[in-house]
XYZ file of C-alpha atoms in Angstrom:
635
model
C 9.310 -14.326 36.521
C 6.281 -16.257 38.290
C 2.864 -16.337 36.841
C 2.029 -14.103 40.517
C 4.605 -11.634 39.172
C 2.796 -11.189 35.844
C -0.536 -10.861 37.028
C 0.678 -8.201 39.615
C 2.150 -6.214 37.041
C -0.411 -6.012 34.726
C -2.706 -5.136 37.329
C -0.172 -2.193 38.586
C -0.716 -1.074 34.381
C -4.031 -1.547 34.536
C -3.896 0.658 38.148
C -2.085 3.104 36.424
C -3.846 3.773 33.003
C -7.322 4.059 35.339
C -5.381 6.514 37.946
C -5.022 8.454 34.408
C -8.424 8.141 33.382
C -9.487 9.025 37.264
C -8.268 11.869 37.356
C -10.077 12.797 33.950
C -13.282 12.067 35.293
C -12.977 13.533 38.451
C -12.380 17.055 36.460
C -15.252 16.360 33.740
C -17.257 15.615 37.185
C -16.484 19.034 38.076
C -17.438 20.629 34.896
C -20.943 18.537 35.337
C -21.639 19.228 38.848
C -25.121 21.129 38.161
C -26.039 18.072 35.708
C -28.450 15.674 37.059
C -26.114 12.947 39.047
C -26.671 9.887 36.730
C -23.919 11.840 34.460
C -21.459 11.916 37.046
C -22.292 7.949 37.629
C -22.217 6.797 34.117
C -18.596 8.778 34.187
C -17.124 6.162 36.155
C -17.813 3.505 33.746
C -14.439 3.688 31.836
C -12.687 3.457 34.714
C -14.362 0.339 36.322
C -13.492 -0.826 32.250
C -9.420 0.264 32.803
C -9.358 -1.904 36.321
C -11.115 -4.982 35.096
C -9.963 -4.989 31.245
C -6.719 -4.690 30.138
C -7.132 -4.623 26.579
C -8.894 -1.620 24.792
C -9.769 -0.305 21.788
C -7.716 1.775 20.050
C -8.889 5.966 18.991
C -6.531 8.828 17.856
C -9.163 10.676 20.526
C -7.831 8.430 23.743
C -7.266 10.549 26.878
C -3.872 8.750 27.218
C -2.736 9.759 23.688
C -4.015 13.808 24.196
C -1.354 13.368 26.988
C 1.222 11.662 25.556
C 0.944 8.653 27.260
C 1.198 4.979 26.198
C 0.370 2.501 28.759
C 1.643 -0.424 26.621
C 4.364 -0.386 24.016
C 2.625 -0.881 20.409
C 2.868 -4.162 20.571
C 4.508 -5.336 23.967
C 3.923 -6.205 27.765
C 5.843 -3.257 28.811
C 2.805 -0.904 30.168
C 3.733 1.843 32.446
C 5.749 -0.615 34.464
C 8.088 -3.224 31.920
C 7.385 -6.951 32.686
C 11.180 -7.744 33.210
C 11.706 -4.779 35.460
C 14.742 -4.943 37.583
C 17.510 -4.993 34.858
C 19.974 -2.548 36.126
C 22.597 -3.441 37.728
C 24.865 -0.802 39.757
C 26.965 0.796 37.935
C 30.953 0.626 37.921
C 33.950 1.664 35.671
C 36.856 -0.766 35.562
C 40.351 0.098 36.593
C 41.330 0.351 33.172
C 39.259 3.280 32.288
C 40.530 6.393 31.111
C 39.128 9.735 30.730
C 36.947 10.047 33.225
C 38.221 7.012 35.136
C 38.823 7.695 38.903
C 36.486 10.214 39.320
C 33.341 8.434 38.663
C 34.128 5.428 40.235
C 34.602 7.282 43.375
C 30.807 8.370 43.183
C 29.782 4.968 42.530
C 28.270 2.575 45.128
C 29.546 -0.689 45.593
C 28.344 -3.402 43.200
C 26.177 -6.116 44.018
C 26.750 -9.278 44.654
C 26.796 -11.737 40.937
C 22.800 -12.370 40.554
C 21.187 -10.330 42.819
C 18.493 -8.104 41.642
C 17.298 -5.832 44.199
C 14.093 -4.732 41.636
C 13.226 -8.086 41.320
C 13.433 -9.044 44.392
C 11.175 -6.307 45.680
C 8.475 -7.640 43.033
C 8.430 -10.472 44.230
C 7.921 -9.573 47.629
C 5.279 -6.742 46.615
C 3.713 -9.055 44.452
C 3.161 -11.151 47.573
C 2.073 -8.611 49.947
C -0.541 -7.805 46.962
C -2.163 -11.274 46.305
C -2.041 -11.229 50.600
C -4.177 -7.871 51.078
C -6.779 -9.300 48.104
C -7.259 -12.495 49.893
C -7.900 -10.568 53.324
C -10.288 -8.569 51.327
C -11.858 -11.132 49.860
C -12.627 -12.845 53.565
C -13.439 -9.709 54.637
C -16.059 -9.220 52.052
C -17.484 -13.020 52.194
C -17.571 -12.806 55.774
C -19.704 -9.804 56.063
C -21.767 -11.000 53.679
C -22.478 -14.196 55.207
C -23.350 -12.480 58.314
C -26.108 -9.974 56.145
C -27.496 -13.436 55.166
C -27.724 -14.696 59.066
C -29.045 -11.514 60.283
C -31.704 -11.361 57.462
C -33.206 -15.356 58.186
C -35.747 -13.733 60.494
C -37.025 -11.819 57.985
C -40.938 -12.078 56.848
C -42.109 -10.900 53.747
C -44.025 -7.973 53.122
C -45.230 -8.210 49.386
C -43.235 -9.671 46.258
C -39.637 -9.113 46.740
C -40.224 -6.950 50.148
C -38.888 -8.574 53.340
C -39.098 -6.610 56.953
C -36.734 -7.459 60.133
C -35.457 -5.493 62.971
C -31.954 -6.575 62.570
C -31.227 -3.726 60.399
C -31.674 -0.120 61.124
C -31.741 1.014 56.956
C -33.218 -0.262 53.859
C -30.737 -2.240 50.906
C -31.199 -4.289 48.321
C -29.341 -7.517 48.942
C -28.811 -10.574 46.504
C -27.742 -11.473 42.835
C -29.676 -13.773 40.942
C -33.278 -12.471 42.244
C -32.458 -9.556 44.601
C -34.730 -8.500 47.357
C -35.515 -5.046 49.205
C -34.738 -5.200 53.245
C -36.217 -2.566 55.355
C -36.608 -2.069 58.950
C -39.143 -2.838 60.932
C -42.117 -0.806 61.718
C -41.328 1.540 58.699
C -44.412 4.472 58.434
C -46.698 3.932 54.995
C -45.230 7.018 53.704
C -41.790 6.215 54.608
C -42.365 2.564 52.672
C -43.373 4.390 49.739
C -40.231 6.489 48.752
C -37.702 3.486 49.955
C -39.356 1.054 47.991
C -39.229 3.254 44.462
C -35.838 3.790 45.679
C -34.564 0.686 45.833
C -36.794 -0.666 42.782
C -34.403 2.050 40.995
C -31.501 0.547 41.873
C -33.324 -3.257 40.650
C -34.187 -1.560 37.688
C -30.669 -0.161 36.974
C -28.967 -3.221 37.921
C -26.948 -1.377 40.752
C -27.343 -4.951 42.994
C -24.573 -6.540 40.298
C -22.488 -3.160 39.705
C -21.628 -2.317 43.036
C -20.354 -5.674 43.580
C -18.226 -5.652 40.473
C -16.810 -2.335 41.534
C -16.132 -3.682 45.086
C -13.861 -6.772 43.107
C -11.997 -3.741 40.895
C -11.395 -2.372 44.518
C -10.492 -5.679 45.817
C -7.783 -5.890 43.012
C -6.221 -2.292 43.182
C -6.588 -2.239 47.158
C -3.047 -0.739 46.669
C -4.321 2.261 44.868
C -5.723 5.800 46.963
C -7.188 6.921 44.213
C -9.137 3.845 43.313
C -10.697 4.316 47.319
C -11.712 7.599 46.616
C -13.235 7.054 42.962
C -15.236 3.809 44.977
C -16.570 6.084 47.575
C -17.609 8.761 44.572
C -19.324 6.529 42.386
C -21.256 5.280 45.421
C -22.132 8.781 46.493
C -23.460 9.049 42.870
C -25.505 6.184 42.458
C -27.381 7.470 45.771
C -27.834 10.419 44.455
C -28.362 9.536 40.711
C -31.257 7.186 42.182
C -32.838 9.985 44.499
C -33.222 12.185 41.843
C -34.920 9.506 39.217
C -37.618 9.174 42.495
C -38.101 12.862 42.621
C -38.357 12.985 39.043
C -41.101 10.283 39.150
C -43.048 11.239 42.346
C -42.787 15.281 41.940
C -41.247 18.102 43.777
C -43.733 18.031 46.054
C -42.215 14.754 47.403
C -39.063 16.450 48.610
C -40.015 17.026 51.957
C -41.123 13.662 52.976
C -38.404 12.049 50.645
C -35.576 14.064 52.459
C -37.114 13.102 55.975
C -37.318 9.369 55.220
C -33.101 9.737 54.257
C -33.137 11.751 58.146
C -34.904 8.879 60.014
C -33.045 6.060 58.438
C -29.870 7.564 58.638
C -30.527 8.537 62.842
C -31.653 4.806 62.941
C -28.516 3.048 61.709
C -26.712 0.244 63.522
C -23.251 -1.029 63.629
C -21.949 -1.789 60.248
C -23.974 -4.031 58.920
C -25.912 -1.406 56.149
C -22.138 -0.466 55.062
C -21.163 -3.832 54.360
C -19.361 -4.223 50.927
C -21.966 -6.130 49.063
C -25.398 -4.981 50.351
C -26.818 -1.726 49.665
C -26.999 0.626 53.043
C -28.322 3.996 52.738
C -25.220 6.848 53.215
C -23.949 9.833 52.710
C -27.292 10.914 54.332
C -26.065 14.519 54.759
C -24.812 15.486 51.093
C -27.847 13.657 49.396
C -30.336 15.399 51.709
C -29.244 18.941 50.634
C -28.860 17.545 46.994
C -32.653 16.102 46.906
C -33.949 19.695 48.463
C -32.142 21.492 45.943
C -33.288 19.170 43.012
C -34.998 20.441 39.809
C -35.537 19.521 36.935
C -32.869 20.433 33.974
C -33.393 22.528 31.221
C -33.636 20.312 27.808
C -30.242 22.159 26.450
C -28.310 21.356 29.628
C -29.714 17.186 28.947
C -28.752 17.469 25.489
C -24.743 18.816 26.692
C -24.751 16.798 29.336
C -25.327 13.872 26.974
C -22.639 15.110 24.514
C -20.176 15.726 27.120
C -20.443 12.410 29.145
C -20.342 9.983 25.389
C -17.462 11.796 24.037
C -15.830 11.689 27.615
C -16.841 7.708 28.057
C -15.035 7.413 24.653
C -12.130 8.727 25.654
C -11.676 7.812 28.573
C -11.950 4.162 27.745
C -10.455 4.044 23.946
C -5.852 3.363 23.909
C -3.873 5.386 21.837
C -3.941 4.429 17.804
C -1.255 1.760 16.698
C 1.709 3.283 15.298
C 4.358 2.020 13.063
C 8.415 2.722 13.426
C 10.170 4.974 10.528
C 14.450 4.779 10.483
C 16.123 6.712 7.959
C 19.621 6.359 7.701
C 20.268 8.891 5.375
C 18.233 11.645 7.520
C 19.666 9.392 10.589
C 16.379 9.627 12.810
C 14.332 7.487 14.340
C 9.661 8.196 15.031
C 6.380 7.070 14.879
C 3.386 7.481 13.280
C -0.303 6.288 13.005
C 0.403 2.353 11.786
C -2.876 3.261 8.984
C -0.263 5.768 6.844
C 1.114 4.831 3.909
C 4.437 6.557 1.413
C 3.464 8.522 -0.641
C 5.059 7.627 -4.315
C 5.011 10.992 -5.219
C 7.071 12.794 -2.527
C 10.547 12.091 -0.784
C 9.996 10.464 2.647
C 6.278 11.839 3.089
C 3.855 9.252 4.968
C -0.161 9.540 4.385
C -3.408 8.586 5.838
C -6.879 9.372 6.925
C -6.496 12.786 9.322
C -3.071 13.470 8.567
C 0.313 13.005 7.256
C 4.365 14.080 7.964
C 7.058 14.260 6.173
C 10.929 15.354 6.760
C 13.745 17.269 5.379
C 16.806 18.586 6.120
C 18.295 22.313 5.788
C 22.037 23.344 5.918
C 21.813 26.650 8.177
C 25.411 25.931 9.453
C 25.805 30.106 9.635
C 21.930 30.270 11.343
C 20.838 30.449 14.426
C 17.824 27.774 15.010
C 15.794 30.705 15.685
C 16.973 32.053 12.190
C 16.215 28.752 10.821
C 13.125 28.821 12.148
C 12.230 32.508 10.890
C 13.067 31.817 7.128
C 10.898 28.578 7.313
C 8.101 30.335 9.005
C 8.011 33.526 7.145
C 8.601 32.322 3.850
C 7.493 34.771 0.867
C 5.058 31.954 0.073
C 3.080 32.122 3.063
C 2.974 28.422 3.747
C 2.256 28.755 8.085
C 0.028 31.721 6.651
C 0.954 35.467 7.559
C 1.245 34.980 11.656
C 2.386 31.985 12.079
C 3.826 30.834 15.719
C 6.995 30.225 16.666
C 7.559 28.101 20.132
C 10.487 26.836 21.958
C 10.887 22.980 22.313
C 13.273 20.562 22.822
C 13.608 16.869 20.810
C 15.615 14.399 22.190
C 17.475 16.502 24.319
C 18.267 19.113 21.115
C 17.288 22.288 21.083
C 14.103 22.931 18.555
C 11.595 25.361 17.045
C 7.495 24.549 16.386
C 5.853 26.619 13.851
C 2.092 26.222 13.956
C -0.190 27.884 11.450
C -2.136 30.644 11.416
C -6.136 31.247 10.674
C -5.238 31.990 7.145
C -3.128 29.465 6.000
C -3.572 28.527 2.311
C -5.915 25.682 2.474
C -3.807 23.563 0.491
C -1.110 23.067 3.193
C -3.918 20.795 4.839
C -3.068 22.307 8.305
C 1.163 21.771 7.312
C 3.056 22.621 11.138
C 6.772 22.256 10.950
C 9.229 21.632 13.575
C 12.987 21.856 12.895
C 15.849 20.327 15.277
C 19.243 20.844 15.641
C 21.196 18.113 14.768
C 23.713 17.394 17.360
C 26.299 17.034 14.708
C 26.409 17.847 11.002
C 25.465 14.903 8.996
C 26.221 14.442 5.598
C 23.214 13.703 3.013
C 24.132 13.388 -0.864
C 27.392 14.609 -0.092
C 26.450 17.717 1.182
C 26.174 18.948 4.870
C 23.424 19.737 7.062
C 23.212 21.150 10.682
C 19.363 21.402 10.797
C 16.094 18.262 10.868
C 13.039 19.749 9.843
C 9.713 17.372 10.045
C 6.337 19.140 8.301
C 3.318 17.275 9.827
C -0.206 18.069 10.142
C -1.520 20.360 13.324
C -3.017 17.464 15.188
C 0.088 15.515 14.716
C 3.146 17.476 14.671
C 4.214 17.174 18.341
C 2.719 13.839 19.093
C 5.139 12.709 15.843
C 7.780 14.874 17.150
C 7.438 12.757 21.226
C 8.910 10.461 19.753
C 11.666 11.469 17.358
C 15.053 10.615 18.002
C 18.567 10.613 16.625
C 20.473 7.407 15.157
C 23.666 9.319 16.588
C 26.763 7.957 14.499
C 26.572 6.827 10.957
C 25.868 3.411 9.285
C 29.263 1.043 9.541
C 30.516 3.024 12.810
C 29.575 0.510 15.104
C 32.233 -2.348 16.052
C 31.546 -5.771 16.947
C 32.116 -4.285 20.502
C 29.973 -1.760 20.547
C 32.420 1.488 20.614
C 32.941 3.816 17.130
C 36.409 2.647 15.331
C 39.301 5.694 15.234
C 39.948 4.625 11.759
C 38.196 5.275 8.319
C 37.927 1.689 6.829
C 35.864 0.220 4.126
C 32.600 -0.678 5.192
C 31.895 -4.352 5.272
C 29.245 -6.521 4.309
C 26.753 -6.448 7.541
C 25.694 -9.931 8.536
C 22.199 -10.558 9.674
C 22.985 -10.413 13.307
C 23.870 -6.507 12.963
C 20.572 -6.077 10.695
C 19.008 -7.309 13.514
C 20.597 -5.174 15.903
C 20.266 -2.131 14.344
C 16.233 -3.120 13.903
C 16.158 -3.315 18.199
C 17.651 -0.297 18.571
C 15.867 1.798 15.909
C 12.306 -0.075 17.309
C 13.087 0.529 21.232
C 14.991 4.350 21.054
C 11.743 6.259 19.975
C 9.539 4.321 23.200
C 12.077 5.660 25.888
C 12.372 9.484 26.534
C 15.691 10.773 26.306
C 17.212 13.585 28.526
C 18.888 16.603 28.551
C 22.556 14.582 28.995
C 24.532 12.715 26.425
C 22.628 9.377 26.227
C 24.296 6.078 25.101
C 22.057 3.172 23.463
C 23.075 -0.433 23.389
C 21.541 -3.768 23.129
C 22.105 -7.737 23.360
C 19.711 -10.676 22.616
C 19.895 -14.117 22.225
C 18.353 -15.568 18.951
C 16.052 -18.326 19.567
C 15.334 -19.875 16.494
C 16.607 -18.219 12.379
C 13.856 -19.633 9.581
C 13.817 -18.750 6.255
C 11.185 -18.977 3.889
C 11.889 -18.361 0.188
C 13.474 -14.510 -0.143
C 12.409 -13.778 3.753
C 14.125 -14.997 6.898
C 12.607 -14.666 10.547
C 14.425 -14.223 13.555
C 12.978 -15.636 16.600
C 14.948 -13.989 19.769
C 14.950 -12.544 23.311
C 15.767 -8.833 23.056
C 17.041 -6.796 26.072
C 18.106 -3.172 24.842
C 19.555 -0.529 27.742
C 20.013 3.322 27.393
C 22.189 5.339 29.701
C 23.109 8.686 30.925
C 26.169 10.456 32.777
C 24.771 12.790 35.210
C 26.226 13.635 38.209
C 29.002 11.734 38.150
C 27.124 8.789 38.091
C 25.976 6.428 34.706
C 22.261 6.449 35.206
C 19.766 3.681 33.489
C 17.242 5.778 31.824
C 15.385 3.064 29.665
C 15.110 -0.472 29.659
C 13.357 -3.388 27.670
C 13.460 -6.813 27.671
C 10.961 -8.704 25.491
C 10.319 -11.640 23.426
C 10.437 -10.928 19.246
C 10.301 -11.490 15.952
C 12.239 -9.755 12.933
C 11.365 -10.604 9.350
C 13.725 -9.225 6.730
C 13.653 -9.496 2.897
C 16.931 -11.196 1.240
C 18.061 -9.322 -2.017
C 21.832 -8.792 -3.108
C 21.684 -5.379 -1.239
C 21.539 -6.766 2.007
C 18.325 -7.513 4.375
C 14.986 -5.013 4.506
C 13.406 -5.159 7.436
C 9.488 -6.048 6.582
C 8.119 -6.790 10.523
C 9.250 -6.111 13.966
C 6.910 -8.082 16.330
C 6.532 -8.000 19.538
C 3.650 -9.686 21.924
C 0.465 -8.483 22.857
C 0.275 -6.963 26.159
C -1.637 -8.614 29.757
C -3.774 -11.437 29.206
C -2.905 -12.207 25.613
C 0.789 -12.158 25.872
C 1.323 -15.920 26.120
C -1.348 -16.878 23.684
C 0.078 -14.074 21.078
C 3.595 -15.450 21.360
C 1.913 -19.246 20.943
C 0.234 -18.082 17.916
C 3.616 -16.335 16.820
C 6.443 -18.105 17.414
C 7.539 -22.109 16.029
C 6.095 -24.449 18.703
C 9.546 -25.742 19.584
C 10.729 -22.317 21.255
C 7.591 -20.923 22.259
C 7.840 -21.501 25.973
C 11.182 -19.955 26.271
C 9.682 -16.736 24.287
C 6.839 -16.886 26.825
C 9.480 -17.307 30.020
C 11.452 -14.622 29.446
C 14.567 -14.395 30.554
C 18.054 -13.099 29.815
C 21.509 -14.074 31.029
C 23.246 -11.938 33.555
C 25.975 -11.240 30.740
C 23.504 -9.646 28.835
C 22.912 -7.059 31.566
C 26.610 -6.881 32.393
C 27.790 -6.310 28.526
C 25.693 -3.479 28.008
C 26.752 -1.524 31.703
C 30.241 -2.415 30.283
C 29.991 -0.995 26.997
C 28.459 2.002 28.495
C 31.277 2.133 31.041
C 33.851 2.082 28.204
C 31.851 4.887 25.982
C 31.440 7.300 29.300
C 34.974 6.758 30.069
C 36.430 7.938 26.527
C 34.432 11.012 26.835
C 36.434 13.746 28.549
C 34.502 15.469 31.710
C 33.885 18.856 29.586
C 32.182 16.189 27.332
C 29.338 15.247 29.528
C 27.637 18.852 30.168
C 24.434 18.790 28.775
C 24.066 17.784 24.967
C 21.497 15.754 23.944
C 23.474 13.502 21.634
C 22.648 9.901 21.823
C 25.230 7.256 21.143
C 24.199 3.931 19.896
C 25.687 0.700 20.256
C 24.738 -2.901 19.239
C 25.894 -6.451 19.936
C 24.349 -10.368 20.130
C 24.929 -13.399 21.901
């Protein structure tokens, strides 16, 4: 992928994320319509941040996280839009296939040609159509602003920073380094008066270096509707935010003559010249007429909300989602995350701690139950644990059917806010010998269903898997597992949780190429390229749900056991992904971490393996389950 490539996808994340955070604002803007205007302006500060920044800091109170969204994987380039997008290929059973055989690959299309990538292909040529329409812009913008210059030559000065020309039909400030205010010709005395204090505001308030910055965001995500609109908005508001910091200094009584001065400039304007994309022309003359004769002053109480409202909101708006950390238990065969800052705690089974919260899980046998049974006992328990009303909501978790208990007002306060949400397992699974049909996972309020997003099941057992990929009929002896199948179980168990699953039987595989092994007293490090694929049979057709192809490295800790896995690392996301995998990987393989790429087999082995898996299924098989099947392989 081309340097263009990777700079057009991050800016589509970044475009994304602040579409998010847009459409925030533009509600909170609602809620503060009858707040003085420089509220609504200061509002679009987070999302001039998400379209020029694309690193953050990270808040359990981001906007992104209340929704459930993660524009980056927790440590990764993915973003909304994965940097090696394009990896599916078209799906096709061989002859050989049984099962469901001849049926599905009669609904399949016709494969494409070895090498082609049609994804690709089209990033590429969007990525050039991008970089095109920001260099048009960019003229655009330089050339209109070179003619401002020309047209203002003939301008005399007035006083100070005051220049007068009839070239222009409306007052602006123009300029960076020492801006000056341009007004018409043969401008009244009282008319001088309010533009001058008006566009001394906008000096003050540095609007002259703002706007311009906003136009570049806009230059960058000309691709983007919604970045238009929220351009045109925030400019409406800085008009208005400045005409009501005049009235505020010059008095009610100044609203006539104010709101006649915005009449006769706006009846005097010429051509395009006040509108041009870096100097300051008087507009929406109209909307900010009615909004200066309507002006008064706020009540203190609607100040102090206002101010409340628009830092928590800022806050928000501009803060990512808290790190979180991956937890794989084989015995309770699931896969989540949580907030990266909790810790075990020593004292309880598989319980995780930290500041604001904490979850732990559990299993319950309930083969004669009914989930809403299940759910009943847990809730209502003679101890009271959810409290005496606790509620009991439908959900489902990876495609299994599940119950949420939240707590009532009168939960014992030692429960510390305890929610509880128990899953069906899509098949019995065996812990300590005994078996159970039900996951349960106890969790704070704030938590429980953020934890629960991302929960998902390992699907077959520990020493099921085959060097091909597909379950073995037969009951042998587990084997020794080399480090290559440590590894791939760590891909799978890292990536599954980050991709939604569905409502149809899923099937997980992966494939990477190891870079570079070093070990280092009792740990070893494995440097590789990681590509993991998850599928779906739905309509008669195998489906690509999820797809990942990323640079990492695995440390493990050696003991006579086997390998522990200690760290799962993957890059830092936009501007610091090459300098992250530098400062991570052995100097000798770090450019072919940073130039990601995979071989076609990669891509082809894991279609094939899900071919194979789909095809042993019988048709009755693939009606909606939600069971996941999992299957690993290297190079």
């Amino acid at each position: 992928m081309s340097h263009l490539e990777d700079v057009f996808l991050t800016i589509v994340n970044m475009s994304i994320t602040a579409s998010f955070v847009a459409a925030g604002v533009l509600l909170v803007r609602l809620l503060l319509k009858k707040a003085p205007k420089i509220f609504s302006y200061i509002l679009w500060a987070p999302v001039l941040f998400r379209l020029i920044c694309p690193v953050s800091f990270r808040s359990e109170l981001s906007f992104l996280s209340l929704l459930n969204l993660y524009p980056k994987r927790e440590a990764g380039f993915s973003g909304f839009v994965p940097r090696n997008t394009g990896l599916a290929q078209t799906p096709a059973l061989g002859s050989g296939a049984v099962g469901v055989g001849g049926a599905v690959n009669a609904s399949l299309p016709a494969a494409a040609p070895a090498g082609a990538n049609i994804a690709q292909i089209w990033i590429s040529v969007l990525s050039l159509i991008w970089i095109s329409g920001v260099i048009a812009l960019l003229i655009y913008s330089v050339v209109s602003y070179v003619k401002t210059r020309r047209m203002l030559q003939t301008a005399t000065r007035v006083k100070g920073n005051v220049f007068e020309t009839d070239a222009i039909g409306t007052a602006f400030v123009c300029g960076f380094i020492r801006p000056k205010i341009y007004v018409p010709a043969h401008i009244g005395d009282a008319d001088m008066a309010y533009i001058l204090e008006h566009e001394r505001t906008h000096i003050r308030r540095k609007d002259y270096l703002v706007k311009p910055l906003a136009f570049l965001a806009l230059v960058l995500h000309w691709f983007n509707p919604l970045i238009w609109l929220c351009f045109a908005l925030m400019n409406r508001d800085m008009e208005m935010s400045c005409d009501e910091s005049v009235l505020r200094r010059l008095g009610d009584g100044a609203k006539c003559g104010y709101s006649n001065t915005l009449l006769s400039l706006a009846v005097k304007r010429k051509g395009l010249l006040a509108a041009g994309p870096l100097a300051f022309g008087e507009n929406h003359a109209k909307g900010r007429i009615k909004n200066v004769l309507s002006f008064k002053k706020p009540a203190f109480w609607v100040i102090v909300v206002a101010v409340v409202a628009v830092c928590a909101a800022v806050i928000v708006f501009a803060a990512n989602p808290s790190a979180s950390a991956a937890y794989t238990s084989e015995d309770y065969k699931i896969s989540l995350r949580y907030p990266s800052g909790w810790k075990p705690n020593p004292y309880y089974i598989e319980r995780y701690e930290g500041t604001g919260g904490f979850f732990q899980v559990g299993a319950i046998d309930g083969a004669a139950l009914t989930i809403d049974e299940v759910a009943e006992n847990e809730a209502f328990h003679r101890l009271s644990p959810y409290g005496t009303e606790p509620q009991i909501l439908s959900r489902t978790v990876d495609g299994q059917e599940a119950r949420l208990i939240l707590p009532s007002v009168d939960q014992p306060e030692d429960m510390q806010n305890q929610a509880g949400l128990i899953v069906r397992y899509p098949q019995a699974v065996q812990i300590n010998g005994s078996l159970y049909h039900y996951l349960i996972l106890w969790a704070d309020k704030a938590h429980i269903e953020k934890i629960g997003n991302t929960l998902a099941f390992l699907g077959i057992q520990a020493g099921d898997i085959s060097p091909g990929g597909i379950a073995p009929e037969s009951d042998e002896a587990e084997t020794e597992k080399t480090l290559d199948e440590y590894v791939s179980e760590a891909i799978i168990a890292y990536n599954k949780p980050l991709f939604r699953g569905g409502e149809y039987q899923m099937f997980a595989t992966e494939y990477h190429e190891t870079l570079k092994t070093v070990n280092q007293g009792d740990t070893v490090t494995v440097y590789l390229v990681a590509l993991y694929m998850q599928y779906q049979y739905k309509d008669n057709e195998i489906v690509l749900t999820g797809a990942s192809c990323v640079p990492v490295a695995i440390t493990f800790k050696m003991d006579d056991s086997g390998y522990t896995l200690l760290e799962y690392w993957e890059p830092e996301n936009g501007v610091s992904y090459a300098p992250s995998i530098r400062g991570k990987f052995p100097s000798d393989i770090a450019k072919a971490g940073i130039y990601t790429s995979m071989e076609a087999d990669g891509e082809s082995i894991c279609l094939q393996r899900a071919q194979e898996y789909f095809a042993r299924q019988s048709i009755e098989e693939q009606v909606p389950s939600g069971r996941t099947e999992i299957s690993a392989a290297a190079s």
